[in-house]
Coordinates of C-alpha atoms in Angstrom, one line a residue:
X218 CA 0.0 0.0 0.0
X219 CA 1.3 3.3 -0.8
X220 CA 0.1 6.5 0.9
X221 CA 0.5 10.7 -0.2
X222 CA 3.2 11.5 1.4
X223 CA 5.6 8.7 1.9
X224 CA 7.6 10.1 -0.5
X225 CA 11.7 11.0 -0.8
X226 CA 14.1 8.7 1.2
X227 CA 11.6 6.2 1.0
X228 CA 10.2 6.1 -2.1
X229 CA 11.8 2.5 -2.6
X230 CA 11.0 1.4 0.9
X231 CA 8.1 -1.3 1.2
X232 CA 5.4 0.4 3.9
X233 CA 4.8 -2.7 6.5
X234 CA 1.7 -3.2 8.6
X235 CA 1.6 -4.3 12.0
X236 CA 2.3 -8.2 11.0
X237 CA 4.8 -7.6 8.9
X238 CA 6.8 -5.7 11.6
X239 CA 9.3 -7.9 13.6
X240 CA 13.1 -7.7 15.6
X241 CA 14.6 -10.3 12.7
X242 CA 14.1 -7.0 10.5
X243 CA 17.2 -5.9 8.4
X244 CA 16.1 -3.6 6.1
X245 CA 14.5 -0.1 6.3
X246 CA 10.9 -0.1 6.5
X247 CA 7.8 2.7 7.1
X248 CA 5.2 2.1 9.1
X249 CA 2.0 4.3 8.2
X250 CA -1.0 4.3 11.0
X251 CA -3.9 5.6 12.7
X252 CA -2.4 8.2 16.0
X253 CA -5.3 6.0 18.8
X254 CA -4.0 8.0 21.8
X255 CA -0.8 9.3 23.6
X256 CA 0.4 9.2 27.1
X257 CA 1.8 12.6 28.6
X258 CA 5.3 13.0 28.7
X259 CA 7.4 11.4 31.1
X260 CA 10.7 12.1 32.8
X261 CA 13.0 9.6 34.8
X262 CA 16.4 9.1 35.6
X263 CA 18.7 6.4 35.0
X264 CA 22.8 5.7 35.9
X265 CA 23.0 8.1 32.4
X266 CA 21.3 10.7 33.9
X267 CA 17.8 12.1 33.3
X268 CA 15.6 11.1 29.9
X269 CA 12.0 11.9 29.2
X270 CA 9.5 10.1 27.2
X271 CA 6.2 9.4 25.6
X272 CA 4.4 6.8 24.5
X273 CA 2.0 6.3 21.4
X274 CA -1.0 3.7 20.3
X275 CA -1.4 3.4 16.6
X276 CA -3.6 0.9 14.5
X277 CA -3.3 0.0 11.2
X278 CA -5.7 -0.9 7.8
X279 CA -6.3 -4.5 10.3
X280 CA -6.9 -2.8 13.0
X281 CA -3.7 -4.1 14.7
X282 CA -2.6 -2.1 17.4
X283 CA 1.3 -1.4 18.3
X284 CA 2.8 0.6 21.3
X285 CA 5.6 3.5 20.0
X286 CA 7.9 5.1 22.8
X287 CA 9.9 7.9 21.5
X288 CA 12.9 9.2 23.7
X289 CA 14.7 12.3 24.4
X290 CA 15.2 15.0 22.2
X291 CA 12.2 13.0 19.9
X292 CA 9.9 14.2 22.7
X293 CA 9.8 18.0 21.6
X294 CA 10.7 16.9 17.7
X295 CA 7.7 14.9 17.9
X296 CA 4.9 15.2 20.2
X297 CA 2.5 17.5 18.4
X298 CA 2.9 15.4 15.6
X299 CA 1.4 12.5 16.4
X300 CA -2.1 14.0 17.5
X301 CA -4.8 11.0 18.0
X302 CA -6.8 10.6 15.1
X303 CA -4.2 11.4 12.6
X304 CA -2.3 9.2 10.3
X305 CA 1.3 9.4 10.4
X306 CA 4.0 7.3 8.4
X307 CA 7.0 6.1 11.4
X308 CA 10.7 5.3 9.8
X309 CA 14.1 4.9 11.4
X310 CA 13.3 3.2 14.6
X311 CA 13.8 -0.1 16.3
X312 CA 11.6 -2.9 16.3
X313 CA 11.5 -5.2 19.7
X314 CA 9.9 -7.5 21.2
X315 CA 7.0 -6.8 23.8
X316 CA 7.0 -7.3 27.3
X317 CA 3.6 -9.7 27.7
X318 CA 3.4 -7.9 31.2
X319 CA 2.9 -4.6 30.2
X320 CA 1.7 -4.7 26.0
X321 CA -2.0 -4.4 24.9
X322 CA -3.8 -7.9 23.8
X323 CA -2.3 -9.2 21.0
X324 CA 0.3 -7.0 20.6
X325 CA 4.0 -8.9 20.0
X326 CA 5.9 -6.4 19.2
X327 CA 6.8 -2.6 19.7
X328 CA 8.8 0.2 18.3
X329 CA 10.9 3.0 20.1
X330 CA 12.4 6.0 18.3
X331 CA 14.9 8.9 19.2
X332 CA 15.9 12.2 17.1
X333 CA 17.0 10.7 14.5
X334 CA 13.7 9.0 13.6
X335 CA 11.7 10.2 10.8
X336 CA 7.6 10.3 11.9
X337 CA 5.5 12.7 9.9
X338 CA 1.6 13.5 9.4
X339 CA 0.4 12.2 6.5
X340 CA -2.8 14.0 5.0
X341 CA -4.4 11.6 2.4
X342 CA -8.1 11.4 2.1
X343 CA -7.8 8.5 0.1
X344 CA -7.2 6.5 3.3
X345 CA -9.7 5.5 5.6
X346 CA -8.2 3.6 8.6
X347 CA -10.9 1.5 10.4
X348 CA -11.3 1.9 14.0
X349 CA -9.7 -1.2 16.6
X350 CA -12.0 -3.3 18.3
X351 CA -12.5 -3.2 21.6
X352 CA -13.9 -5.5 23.8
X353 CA -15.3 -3.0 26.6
X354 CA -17.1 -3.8 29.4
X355 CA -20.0 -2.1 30.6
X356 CA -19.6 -0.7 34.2
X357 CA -23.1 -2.5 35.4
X358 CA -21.6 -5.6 34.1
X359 CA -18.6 -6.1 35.9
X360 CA -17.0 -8.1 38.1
X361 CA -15.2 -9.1 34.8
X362 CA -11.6 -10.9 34.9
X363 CA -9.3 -8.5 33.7
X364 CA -12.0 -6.2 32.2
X365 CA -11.6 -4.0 29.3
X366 CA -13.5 -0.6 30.6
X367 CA -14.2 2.9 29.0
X368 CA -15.4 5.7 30.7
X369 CA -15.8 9.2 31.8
X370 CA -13.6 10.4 35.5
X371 CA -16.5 12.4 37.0
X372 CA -14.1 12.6 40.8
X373 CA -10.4 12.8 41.5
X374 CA -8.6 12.0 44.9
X375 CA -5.5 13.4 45.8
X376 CA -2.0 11.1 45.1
X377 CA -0.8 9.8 48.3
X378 CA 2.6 8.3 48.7
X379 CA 2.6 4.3 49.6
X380 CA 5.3 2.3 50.7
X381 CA 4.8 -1.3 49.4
X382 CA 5.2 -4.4 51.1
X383 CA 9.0 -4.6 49.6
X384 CA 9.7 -1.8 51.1
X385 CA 9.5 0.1 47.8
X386 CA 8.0 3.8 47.3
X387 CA 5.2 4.2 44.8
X388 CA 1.9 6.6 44.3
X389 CA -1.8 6.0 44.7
X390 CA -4.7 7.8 43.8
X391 CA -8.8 7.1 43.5
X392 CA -11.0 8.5 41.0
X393 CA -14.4 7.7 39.9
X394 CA -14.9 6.1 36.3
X395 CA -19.2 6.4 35.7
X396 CA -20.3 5.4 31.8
X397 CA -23.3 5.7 29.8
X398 CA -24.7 1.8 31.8
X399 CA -25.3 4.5 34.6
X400 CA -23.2 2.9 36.9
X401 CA -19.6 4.0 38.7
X402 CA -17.2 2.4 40.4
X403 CA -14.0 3.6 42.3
X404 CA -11.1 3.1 40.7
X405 CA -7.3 2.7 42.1
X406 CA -4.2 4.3 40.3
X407 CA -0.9 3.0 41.1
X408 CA 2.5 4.5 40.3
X409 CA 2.9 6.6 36.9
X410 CA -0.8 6.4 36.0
X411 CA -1.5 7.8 39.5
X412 CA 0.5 11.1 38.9
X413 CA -1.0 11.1 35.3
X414 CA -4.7 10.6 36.3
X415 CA -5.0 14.4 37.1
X416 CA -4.0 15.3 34.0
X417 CA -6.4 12.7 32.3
X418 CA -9.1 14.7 34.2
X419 CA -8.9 17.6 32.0
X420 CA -10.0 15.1 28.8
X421 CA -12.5 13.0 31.3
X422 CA -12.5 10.0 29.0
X423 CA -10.1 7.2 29.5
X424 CA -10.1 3.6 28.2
X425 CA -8.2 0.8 30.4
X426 CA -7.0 -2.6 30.1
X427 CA -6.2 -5.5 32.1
X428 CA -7.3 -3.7 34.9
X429 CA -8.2 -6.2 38.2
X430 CA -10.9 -6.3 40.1
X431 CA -10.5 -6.0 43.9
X432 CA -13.1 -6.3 46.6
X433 CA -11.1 -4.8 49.7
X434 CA -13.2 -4.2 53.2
X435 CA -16.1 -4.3 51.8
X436 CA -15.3 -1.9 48.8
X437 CA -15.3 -3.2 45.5
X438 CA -13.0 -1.6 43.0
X439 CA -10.7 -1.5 39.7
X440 CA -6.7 -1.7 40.4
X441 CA -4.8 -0.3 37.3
X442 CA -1.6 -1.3 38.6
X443 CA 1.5 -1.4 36.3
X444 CA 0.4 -4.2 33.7
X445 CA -2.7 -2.1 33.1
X446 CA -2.5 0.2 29.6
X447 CA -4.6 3.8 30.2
X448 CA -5.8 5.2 27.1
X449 CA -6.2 8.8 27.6
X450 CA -9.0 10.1 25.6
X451 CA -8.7 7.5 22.8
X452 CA -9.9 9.0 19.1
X453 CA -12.4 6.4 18.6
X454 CA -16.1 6.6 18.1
X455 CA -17.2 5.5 21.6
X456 CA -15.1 7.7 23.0
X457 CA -16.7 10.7 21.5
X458 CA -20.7 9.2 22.3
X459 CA -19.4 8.9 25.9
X460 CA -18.5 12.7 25.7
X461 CA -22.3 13.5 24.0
X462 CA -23.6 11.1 26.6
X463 CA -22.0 12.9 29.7
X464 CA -23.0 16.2 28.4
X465 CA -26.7 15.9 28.9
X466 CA -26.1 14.2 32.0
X467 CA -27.2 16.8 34.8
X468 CA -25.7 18.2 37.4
X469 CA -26.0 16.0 40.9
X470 CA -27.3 13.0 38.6
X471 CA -27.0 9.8 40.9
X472 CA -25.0 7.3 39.2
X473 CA -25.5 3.4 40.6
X474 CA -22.9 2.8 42.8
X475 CA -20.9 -0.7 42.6
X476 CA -18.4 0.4 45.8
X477 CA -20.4 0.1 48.2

């Protein structure tokens, strides 16, 4: 498949989708996909000092969805590129294999890029990339394993420091997720989501997966610990009825509770 605006340096270079992507590559290759939704941007430090970071969910024409982390000095090159919703061609990074614990369903592989990589915004008409699939679960439905969930944060607790059991120190914050099933439930952030939640607040929708369901004292609830992925304010349809749905909702509207 060729696409407007894959053109110069890699005019000869074959454009792969999502299954055709793997670490054995040796040759160059462009990746052209649908922007689903970015994290904020990060910062950490390592033994090389500090870095910073961001992380992108794109889908292809099979809906396939792949993770992106670009690094560095690719955070400022890049970030208001790849705006969800958009379709943007991705060259010049490295393909790796997943970590199981941490990728999205079905997802094998990833990709990380630096400066050097070439990621652009493609603008062809032409193109029409259908949405991924999701298999959400309503909020009146769960207990779920695992669940799939998409929602709107209506309530945000403050992050509060934790020590863990190892003797480890990480962050923890509540919110409630309510969705168009009329239902909410309380929700637990752990670690880099928890610092990132109030700044999911000011786009309200999130999707999350591989969240866990814990029924603690009494208080039923959803964990998104570290193997959860947090979508923040994914471009997909549902997303945007949620947002229509939430706006006709009135002020003081009881929502049925499933915390107890």
């Amino acid at each position: 498949m060729e696409y407007d605006g894959v053109r110069g340096d890699h005019a000869e270079v074959p454009t792969c989708a999502v299954r055709d992507l793997n670490p054995d590559l040796r040759t160059p290759w462009v990746f052209v996909g649908r922007i689903l939704a970015r994290t904020p941007i990060r910062s950490f430090s390592t033994w090389r000092g500090k870095s910073r970071l961001f992380e992108v969910y794109v889908s292809d024409e099979d809906r396939a969805i792949i993770r992106a982390t670009v690094f560095n000095d690719g955070v400022d090159k890049f970030y208001e590129t790849v705006v969800p919703g958009t379709i943007c061609s991705f060259s010049a990074g490295r393909v790796k294999t997943a970590n199981s614990a941490f990728a999205l369903p079905n997802s094998p592989v990833e990709l990380s890029f630096g400066a050097d990589a070439n990621i652009v915004q493609l603008h062809d008409n032409t193109v029409v990339f259908p949405e991924p699939v999701f298999q959400h679960t309503p909020l009146n439905d769960l207990p779920a394993q695992d669940p799939t969930v998409h929602g709107v944060i209506v309530d945000i607790g403050p992050q509060r420091p934790i020590t863990t059991r190892k003797r480890t120190e990480t962050h923890k914050r509540e919110f409630l997720l309510v969705d168009d099933s009329e239902a909410e439930i309380l929700c637990t952030a752990w670690g880099q989501t928890a610092t990132e939640i109030d700044i999911a607040i000011k786009v309200h929708v999130i999707l999350v997966t591989r969240g866990q369901i814990s029924d603690y004292m009494g208080v039923r609830s959803l964990n998104i610990g570290v193997g959860s992925v947090v979508l923040h304010d994914p471009a997909l349809s549902r997303s945007a009825d949620l947002k229509t749905w939430f706006a006709a909702v009135a002020p003081g509207h009881q929502f049925t509770s499933l915390h107890g």
